[in-house]
PDB file of C-alpha atoms in Angstrom:
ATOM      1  CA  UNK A  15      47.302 130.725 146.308  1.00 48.00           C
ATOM      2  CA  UNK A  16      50.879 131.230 145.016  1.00 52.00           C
ATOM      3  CA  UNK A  17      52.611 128.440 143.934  1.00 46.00           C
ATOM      4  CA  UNK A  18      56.751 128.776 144.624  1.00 54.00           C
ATOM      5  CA  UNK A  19      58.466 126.422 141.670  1.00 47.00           C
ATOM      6  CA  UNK A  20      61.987 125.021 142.432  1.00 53.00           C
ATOM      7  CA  UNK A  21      64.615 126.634 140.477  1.00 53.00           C
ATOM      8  CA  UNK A  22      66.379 123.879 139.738  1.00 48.00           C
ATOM      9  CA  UNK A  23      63.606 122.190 138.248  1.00 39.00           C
ATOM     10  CA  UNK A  24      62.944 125.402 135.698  1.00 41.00           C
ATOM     11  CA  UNK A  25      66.507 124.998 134.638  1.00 48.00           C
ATOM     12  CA  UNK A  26      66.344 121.240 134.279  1.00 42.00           C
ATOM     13  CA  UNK A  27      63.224 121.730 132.079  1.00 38.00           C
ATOM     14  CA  UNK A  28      65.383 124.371 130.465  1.00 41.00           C
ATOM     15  CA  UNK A  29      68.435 122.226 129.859  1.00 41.00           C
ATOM     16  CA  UNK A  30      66.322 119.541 128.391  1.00 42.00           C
ATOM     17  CA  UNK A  31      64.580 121.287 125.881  1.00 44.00           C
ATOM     18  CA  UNK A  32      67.387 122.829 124.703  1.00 48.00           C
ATOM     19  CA  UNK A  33      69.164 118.975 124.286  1.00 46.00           C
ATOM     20  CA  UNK A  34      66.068 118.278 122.508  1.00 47.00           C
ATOM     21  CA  UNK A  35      66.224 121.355 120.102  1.00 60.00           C
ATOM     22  CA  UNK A  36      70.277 120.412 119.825  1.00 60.00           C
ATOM     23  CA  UNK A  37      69.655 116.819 118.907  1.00 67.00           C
ATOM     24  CA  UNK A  38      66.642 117.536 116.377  1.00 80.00           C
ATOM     25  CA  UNK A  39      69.164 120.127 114.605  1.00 87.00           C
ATOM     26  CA  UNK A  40      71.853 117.343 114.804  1.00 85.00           C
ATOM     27  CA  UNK A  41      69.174 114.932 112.945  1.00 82.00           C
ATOM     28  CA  UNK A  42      68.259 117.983 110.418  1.00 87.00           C
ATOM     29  CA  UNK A  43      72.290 118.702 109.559  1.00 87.00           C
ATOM     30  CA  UNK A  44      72.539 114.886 108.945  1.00 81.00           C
ATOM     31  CA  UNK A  45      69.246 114.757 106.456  1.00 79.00           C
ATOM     32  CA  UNK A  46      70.740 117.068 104.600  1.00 83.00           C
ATOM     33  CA  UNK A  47      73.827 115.648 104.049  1.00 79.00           C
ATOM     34  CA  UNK A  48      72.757 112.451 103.128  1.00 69.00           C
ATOM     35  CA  UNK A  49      71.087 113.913  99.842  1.00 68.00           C
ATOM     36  CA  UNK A  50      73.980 116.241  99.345  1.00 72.00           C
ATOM     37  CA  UNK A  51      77.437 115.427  99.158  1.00 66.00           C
ATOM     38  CA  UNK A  52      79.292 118.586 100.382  1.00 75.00           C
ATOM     39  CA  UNK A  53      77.614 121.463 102.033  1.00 85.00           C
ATOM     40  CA  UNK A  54      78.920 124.681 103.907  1.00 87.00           C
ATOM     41  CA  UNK A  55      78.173 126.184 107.150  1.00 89.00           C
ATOM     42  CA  UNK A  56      76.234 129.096 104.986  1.00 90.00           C
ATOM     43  CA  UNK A  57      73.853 126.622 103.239  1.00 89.00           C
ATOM     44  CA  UNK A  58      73.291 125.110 106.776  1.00 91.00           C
ATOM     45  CA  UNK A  59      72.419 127.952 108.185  1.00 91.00           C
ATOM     46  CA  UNK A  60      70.136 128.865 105.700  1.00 89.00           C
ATOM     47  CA  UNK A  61      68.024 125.714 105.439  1.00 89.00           C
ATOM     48  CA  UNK A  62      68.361 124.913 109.500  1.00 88.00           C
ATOM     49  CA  UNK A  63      67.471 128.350 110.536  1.00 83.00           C
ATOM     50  CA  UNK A  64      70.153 128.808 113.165  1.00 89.00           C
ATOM     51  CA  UNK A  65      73.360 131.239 113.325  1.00 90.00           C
ATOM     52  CA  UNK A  66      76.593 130.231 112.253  1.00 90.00           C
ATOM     53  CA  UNK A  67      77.979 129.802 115.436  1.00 91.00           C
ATOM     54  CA  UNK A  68      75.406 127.025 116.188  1.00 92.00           C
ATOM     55  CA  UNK A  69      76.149 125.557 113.584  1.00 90.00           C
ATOM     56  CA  UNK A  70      79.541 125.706 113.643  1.00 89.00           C
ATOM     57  CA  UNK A  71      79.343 124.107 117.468  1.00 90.00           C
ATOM     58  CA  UNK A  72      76.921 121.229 115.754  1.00 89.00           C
ATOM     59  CA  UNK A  73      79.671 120.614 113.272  1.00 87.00           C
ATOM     60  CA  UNK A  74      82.118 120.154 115.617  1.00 86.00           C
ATOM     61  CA  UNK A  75      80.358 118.080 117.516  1.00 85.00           C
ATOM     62  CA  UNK A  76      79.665 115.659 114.897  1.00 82.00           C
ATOM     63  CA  UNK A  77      83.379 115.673 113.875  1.00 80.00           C
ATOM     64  CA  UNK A  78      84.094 114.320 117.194  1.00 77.00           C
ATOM     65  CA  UNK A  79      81.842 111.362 116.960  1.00 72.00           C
ATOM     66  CA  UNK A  80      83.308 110.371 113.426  1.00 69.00           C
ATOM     67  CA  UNK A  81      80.328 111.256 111.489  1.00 71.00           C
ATOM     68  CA  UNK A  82      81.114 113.761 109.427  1.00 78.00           C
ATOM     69  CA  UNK A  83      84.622 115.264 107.120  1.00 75.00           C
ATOM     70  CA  UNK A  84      85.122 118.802 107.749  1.00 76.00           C
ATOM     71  CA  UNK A  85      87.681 119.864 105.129  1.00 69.00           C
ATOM     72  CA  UNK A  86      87.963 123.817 103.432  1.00 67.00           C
ATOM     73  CA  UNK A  87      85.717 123.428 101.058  1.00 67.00           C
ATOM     74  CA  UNK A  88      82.175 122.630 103.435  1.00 79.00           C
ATOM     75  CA  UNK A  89      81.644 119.279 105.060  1.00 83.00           C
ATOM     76  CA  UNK A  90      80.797 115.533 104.199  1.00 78.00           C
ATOM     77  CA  UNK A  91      79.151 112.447 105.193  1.00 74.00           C
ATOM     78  CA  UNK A  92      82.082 110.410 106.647  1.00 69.00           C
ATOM     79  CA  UNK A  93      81.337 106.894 104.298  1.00 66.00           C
ATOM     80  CA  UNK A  94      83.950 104.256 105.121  1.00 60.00           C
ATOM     81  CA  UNK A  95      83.944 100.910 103.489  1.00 58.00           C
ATOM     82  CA  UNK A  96      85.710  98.921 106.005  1.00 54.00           C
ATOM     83  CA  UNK A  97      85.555  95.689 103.968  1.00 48.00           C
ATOM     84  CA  UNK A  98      85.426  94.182 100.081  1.00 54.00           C
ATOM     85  CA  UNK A  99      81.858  93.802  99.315  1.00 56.00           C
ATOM     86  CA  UNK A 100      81.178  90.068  97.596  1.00 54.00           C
ATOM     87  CA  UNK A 101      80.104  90.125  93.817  1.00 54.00           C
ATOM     88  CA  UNK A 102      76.410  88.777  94.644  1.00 52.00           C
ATOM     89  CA  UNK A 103      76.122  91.335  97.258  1.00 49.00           C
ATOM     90  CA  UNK A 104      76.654  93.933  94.539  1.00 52.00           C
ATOM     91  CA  UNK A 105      75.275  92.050  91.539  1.00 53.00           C
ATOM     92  CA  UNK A 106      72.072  93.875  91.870  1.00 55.00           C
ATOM     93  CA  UNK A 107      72.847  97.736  92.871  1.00 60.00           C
ATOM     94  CA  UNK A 108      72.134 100.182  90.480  1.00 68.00           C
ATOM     95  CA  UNK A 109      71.914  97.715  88.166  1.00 78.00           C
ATOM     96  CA  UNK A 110      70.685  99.820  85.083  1.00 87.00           C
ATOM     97  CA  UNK A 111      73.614 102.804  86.076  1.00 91.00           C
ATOM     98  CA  UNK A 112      75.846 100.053  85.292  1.00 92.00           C
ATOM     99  CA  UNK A 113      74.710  98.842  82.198  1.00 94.00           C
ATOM    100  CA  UNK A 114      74.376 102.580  81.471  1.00 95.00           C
ATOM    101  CA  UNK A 115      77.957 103.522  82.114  1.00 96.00           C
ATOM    102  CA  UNK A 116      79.270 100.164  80.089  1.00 97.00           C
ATOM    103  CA  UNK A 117      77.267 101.088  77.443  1.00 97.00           C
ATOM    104  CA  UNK A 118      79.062 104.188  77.150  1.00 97.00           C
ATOM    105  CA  UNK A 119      82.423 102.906  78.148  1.00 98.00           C
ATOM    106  CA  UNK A 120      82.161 100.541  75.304  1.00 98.00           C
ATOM    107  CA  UNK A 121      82.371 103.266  72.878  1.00 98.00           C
ATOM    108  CA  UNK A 122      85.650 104.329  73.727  1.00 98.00           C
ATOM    109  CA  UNK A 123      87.097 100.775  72.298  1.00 98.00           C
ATOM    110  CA  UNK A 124      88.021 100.557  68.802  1.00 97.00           C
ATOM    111  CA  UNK A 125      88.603  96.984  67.387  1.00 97.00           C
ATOM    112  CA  UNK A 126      92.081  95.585  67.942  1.00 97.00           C
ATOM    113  CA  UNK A 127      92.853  97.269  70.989  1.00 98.00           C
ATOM    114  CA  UNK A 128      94.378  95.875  74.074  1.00 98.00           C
ATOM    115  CA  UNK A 129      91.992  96.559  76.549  1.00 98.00           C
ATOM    116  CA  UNK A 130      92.683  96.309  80.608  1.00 98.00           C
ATOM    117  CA  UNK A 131      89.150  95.471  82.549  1.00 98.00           C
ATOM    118  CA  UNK A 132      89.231  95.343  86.149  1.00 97.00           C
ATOM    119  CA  UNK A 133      86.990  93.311  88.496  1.00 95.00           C
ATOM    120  CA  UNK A 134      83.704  94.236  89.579  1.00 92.00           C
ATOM    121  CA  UNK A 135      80.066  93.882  87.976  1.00 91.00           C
ATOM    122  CA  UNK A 136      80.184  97.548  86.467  1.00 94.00           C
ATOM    123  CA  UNK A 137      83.210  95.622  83.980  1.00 96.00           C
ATOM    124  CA  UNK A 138      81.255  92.200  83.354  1.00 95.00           C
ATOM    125  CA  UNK A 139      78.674  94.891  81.806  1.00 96.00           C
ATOM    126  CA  UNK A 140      81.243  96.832  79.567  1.00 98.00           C
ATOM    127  CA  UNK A 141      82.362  93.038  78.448  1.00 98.00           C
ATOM    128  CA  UNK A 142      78.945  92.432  77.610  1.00 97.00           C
ATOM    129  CA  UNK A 143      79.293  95.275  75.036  1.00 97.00           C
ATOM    130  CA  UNK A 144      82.477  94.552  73.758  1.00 98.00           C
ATOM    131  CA  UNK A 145      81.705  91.060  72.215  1.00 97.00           C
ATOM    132  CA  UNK A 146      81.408  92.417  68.914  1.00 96.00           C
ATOM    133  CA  UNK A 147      84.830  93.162  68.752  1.00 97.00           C
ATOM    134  CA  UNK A 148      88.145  92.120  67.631  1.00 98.00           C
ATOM    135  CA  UNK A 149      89.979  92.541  70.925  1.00 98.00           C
ATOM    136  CA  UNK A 150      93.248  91.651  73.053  1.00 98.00           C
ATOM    137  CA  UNK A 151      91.654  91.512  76.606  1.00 98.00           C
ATOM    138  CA  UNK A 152      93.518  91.601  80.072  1.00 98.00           C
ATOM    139  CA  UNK A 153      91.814  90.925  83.249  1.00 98.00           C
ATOM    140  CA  UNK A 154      92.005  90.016  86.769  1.00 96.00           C
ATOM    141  CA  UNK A 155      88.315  88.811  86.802  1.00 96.00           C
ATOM    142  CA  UNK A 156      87.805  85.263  86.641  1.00 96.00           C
ATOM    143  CA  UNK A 157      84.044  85.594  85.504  1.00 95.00           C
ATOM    144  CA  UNK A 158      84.875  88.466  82.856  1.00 97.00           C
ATOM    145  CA  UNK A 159      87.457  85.836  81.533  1.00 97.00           C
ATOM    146  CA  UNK A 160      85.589  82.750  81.241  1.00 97.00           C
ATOM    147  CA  UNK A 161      82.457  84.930  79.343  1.00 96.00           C
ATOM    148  CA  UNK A 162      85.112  86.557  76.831  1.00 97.00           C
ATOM    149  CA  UNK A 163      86.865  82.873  76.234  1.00 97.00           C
ATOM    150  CA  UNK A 164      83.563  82.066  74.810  1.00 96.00           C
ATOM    151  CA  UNK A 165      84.066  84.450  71.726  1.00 97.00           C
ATOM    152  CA  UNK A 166      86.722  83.826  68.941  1.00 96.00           C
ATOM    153  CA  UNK A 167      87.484  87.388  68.238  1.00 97.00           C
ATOM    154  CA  UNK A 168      88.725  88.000  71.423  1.00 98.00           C
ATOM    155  CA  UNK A 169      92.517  86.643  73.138  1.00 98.00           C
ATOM    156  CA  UNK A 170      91.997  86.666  76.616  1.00 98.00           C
ATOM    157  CA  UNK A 171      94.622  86.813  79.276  1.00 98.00           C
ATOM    158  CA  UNK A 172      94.041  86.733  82.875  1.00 97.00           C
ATOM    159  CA  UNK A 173      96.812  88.225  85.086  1.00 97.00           C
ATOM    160  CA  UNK A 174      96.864  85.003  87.272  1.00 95.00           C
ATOM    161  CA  UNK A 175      98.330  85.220  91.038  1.00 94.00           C
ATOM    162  CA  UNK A 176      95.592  84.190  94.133  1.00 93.00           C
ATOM    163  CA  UNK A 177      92.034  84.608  94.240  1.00 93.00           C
ATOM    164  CA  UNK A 178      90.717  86.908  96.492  1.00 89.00           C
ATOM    165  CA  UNK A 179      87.397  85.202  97.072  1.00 84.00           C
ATOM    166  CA  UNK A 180      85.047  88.346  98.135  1.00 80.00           C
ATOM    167  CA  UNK A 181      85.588  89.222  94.140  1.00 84.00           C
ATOM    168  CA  UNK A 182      86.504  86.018  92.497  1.00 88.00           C
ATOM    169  CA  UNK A 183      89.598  88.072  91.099  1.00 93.00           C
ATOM    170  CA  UNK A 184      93.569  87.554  90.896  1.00 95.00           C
ATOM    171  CA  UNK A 185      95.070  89.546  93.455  1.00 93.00           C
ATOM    172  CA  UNK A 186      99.442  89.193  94.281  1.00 94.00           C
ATOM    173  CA  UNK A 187     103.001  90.355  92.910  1.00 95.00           C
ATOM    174  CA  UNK A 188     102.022  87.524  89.847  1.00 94.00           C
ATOM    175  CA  UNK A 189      99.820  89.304  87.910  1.00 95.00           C
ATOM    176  CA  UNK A 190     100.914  92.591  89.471  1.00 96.00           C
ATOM    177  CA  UNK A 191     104.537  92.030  87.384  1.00 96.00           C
ATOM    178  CA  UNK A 192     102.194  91.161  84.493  1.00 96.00           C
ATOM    179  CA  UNK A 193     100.720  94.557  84.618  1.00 97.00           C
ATOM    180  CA  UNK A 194     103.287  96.376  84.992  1.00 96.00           C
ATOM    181  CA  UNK A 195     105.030  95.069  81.617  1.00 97.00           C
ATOM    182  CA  UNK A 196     102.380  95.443  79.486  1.00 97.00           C
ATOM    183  CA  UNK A 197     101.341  98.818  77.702  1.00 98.00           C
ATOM    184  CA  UNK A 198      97.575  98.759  76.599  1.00 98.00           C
ATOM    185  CA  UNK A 199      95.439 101.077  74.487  1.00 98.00           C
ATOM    186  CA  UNK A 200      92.977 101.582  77.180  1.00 98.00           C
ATOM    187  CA  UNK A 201      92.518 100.236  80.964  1.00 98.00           C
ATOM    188  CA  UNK A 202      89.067 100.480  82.448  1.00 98.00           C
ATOM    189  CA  UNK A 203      89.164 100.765  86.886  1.00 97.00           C
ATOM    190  CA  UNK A 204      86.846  99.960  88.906  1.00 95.00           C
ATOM    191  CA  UNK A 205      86.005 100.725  92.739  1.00 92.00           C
ATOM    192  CA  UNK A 206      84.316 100.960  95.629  1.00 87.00           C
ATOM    193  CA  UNK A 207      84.351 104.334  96.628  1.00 91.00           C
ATOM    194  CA  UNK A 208      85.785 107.855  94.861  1.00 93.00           C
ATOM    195  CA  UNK A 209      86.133 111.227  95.667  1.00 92.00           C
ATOM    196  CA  UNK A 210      87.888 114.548  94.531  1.00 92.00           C
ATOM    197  CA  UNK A 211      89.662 114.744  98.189  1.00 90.00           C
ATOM    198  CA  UNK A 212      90.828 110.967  98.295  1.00 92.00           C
ATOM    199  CA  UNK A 213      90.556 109.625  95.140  1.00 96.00           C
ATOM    200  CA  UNK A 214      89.792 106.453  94.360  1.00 96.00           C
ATOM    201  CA  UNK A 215      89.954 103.879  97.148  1.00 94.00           C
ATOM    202  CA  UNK A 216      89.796 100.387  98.281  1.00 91.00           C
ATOM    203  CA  UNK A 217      89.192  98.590 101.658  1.00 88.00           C
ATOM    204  CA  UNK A 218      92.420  96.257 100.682  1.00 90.00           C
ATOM    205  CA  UNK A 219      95.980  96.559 100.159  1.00 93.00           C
ATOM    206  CA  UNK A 220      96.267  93.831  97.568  1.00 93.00           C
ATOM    207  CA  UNK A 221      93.251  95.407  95.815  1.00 93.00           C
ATOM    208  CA  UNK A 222      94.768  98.644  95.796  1.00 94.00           C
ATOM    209  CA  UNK A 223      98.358  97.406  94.485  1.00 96.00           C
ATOM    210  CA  UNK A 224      96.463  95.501  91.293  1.00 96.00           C
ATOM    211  CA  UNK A 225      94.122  98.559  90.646  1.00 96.00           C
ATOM    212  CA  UNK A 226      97.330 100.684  90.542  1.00 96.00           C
ATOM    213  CA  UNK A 227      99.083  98.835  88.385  1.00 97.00           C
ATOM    214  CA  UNK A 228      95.949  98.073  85.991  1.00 94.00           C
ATOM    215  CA  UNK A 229      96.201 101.431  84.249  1.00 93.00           C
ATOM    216  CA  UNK A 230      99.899 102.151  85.533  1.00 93.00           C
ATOM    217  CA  UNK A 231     100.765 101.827  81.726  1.00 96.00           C
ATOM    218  CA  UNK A 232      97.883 102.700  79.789  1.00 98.00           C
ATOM    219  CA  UNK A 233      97.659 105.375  77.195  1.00 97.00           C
ATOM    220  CA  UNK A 234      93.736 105.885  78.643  1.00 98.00           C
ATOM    221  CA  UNK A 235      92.925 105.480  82.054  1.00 98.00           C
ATOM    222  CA  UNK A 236      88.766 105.369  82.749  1.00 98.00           C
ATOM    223  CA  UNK A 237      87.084 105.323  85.916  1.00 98.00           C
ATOM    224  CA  UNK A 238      83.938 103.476  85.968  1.00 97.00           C
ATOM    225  CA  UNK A 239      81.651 104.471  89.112  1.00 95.00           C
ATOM    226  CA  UNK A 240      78.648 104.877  89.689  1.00 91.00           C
ATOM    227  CA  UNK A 241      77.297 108.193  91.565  1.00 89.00           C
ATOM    228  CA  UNK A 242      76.673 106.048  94.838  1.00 85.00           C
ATOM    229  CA  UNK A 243      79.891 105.601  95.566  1.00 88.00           C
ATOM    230  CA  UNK A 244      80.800 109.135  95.500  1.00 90.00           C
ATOM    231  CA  UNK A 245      81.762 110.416  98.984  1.00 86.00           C
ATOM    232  CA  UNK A 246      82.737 107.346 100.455  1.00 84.00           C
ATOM    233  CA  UNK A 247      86.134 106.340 101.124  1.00 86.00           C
ATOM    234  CA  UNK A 248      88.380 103.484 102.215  1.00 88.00           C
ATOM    235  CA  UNK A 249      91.247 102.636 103.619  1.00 89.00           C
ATOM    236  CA  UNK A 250      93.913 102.216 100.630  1.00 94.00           C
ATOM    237  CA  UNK A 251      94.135 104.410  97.860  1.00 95.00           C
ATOM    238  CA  UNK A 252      94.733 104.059  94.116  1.00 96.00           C
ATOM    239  CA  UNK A 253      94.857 106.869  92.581  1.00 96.00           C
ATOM    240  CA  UNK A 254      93.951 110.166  92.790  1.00 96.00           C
ATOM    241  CA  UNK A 255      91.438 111.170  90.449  1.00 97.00           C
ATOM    242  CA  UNK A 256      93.816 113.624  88.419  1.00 96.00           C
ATOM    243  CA  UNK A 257      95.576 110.711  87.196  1.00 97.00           C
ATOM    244  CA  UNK A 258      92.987 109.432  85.295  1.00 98.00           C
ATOM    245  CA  UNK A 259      91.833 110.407  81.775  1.00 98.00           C
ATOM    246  CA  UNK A 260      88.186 110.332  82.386  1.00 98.00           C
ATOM    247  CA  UNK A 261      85.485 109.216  84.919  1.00 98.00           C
ATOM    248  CA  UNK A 262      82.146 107.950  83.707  1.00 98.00           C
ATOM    249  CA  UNK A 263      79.515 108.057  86.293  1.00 96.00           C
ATOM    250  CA  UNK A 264      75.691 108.309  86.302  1.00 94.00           C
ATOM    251  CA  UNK A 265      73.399 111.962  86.086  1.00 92.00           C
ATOM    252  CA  UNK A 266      71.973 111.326  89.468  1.00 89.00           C
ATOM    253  CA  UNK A 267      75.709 112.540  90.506  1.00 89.00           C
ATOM    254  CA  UNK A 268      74.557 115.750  92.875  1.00 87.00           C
ATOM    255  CA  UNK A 269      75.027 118.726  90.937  1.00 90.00           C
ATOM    256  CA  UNK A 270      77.290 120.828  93.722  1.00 88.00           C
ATOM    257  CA  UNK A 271      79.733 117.409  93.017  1.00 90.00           C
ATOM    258  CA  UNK A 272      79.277 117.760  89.091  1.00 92.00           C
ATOM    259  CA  UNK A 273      80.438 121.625  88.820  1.00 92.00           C
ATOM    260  CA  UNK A 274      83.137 120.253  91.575  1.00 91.00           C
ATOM    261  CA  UNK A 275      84.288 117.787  88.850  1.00 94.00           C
ATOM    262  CA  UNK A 276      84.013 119.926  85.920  1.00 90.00           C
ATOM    263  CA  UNK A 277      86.969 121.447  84.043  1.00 88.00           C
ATOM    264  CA  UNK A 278      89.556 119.196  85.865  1.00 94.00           C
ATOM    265  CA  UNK A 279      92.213 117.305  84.277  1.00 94.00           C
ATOM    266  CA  UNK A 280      90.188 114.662  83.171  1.00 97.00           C
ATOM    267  CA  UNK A 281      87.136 113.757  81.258  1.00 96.00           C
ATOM    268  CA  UNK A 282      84.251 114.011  82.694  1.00 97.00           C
ATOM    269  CA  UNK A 283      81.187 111.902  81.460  1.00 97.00           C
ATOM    270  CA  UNK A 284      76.787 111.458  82.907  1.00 97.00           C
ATOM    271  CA  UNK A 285      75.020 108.734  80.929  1.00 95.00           C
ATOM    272  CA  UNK A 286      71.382 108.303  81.742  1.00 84.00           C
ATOM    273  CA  UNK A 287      69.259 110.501  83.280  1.00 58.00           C
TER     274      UNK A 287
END
C-alpha cells in the first residue's frame, strides 16, 4: 500500500535538522574559541568541516548576538568585564602565575629605586619580593602599604584620595596630582583585562585615570597580567599596549597570541611553564 507523506512535513523535518546541524556548528565555532584567542575563517573551516561561506554566515550571526569580535585579523571571544572584581574574589586565581610573574618582576628593581606599584593581588606578590630592598615605594594600595610600612628599608607613600572599596585602593584627582608630579625609576600596572586591539582596560573611569597616571612619568612602564585576562576587555582604557616597556605574563599565553606579541615595541616576557 503506498503511503502519500505531506510535503510540508518533509520540509519541516528538513528545516529542523538543518537548525540542529546550524546550532551544533554554532556550539563547535564557540569551543574553539574559548581555547584559542583569535582564529580565522580558514582555521574554522578546517577544523569544523564546512565551506567558508558557512562559516562566514555563522560568524555573522554570532556578531549579531554580541558574542564574538570580528576585526581583520580573524575573530575573538567578546570578554567584557562589566564591573571591578573585589580583592578576595581574586585573591585565589592563578595564584602561582602570580607569584610567578612577581617573582620575575622583582628582578627588574635595583635597590634605591622609586618604584610605582599599582593595586591588585598580582602587586601584593611583587611586594612580597621586594622586601629585601632599599626602596622608595608609591602606591595606591592600602594593603601593599601597610605590609611595606612594616620594613625599615623601605619609605612608603600612598597616593591618598578615596577608597574605592571593590580594591581597597585610593582612587580621585588627590593622588592622581601626586602621580603626575613625581618621576620614578620604574612603575609596575596592573589590570583586569589586556589585549593588542584595546589595550589595557578597566571597568571604571576613576580606575582608568589612576592607572594612567601611575606610569604617566616613569622611565619603565611594566604590565603585570596574567594570560587569563588576555582577550577580555572593558569599558575604559589605559593604555595601549605600545606604550608600555614590557608585559610580563604567564607561558600558558596561547601561542597564535605570543607570535602576535612578539617583536613589538615592548618587552615581552613568559615565566613558568
Amino acid at each position: 500500500m503506498d503511503i502519500a507523506v505531506d510535503p510540508t512535513l518533509t520540509d519541516a523535518f528538513r528545516m529542523s535538522g538543518d537548525k540542529v546541524k546550524g546550532q551544533s556548528r554554532l556550539d563547535q565555532i564557540m569551543d574553539y574559541l574559548k581555547s584559542h584567542n583569535l582564529v580565522t575563517v580558514e582555521e574554522l573551516v578546517s577544523v569544523i568541516d564546512a565551506s567558508p561561506a558557512t562559516i562566514r554566515r555563522d560568524l555573522i550571526k554570532l556578531d549579531e548576538q554580541g558574542v564574538i569580535s570580528r576585526s581583520h585579523g580573524g575573530v575573538t571571544l567578546n570578554r567584557f568585564i562589566p564591573s571591578q572584581p573585589t580583592t578576595n574574589e581574586k585573591q585565589h586565581r592563578n595564584l602561582q602565575e602570580k607569584q610567578a610573574i612577581a617573582r620575575y618582576a622583582a628582578t627588574l628593581v635595583t635597590p634605591g629605586s622609586a618604584v610605582v606599584l599599582d593595586a591588585g593581588t598580582t602587586m601584593l606578590e611583587l611586594a612580597r619580593n621586594l622586601t629585601h630592598l632599599p626602596l622608595r615605594v608609591i602606591t595606591a594600595d592600602l594593603q601593599i602599604a601597610l605590609f611595606l610600612s612594616e620594613f625599615k628599608q623601605i619609605e612608603v607613600t600612598i597616593i591618598g584620595g578615596r577608597i574605592d572599596d571593590s580594591s581597597q585602593s585610593c582612587i580621585g584627582e588627590h593622588g592622581r596630582r601626586l602621580l603626575r608630579n613625581i618621576y620614578p625609576d620604574i612603575a609596575f600596572i596592573s589590570c583586569n583585562s589586556w589585549s593588542l586591539d584595546k589595550g589595557v582596560t578597566t571597568p571604571t573611569e576613576e580606575k582608568a585615570g589612576v592607572k594612567q597616571d601611575l606610569g604617566a612619568n616613569a622611565s619603565r612602564r611594566v604590565l603585570l597580567a596574567d594570560s587569563s585576562k588576555y582577550g577580555a576587555y572593558s569599558l575604559f582604557c589605559v593604555t595601549p599596549l605600545s606604550d608600555l616597556t614590557d608585559i610580563i605574563t604567564d607561558s600558558a599565553l596561547a601561542p597564535d597570541v605570543q607570535a602576535q606579541l612578539k617583536g613589538k615595541t615592548f618587552n615581552l616576557t613568559l615565566v613558568g611553564g
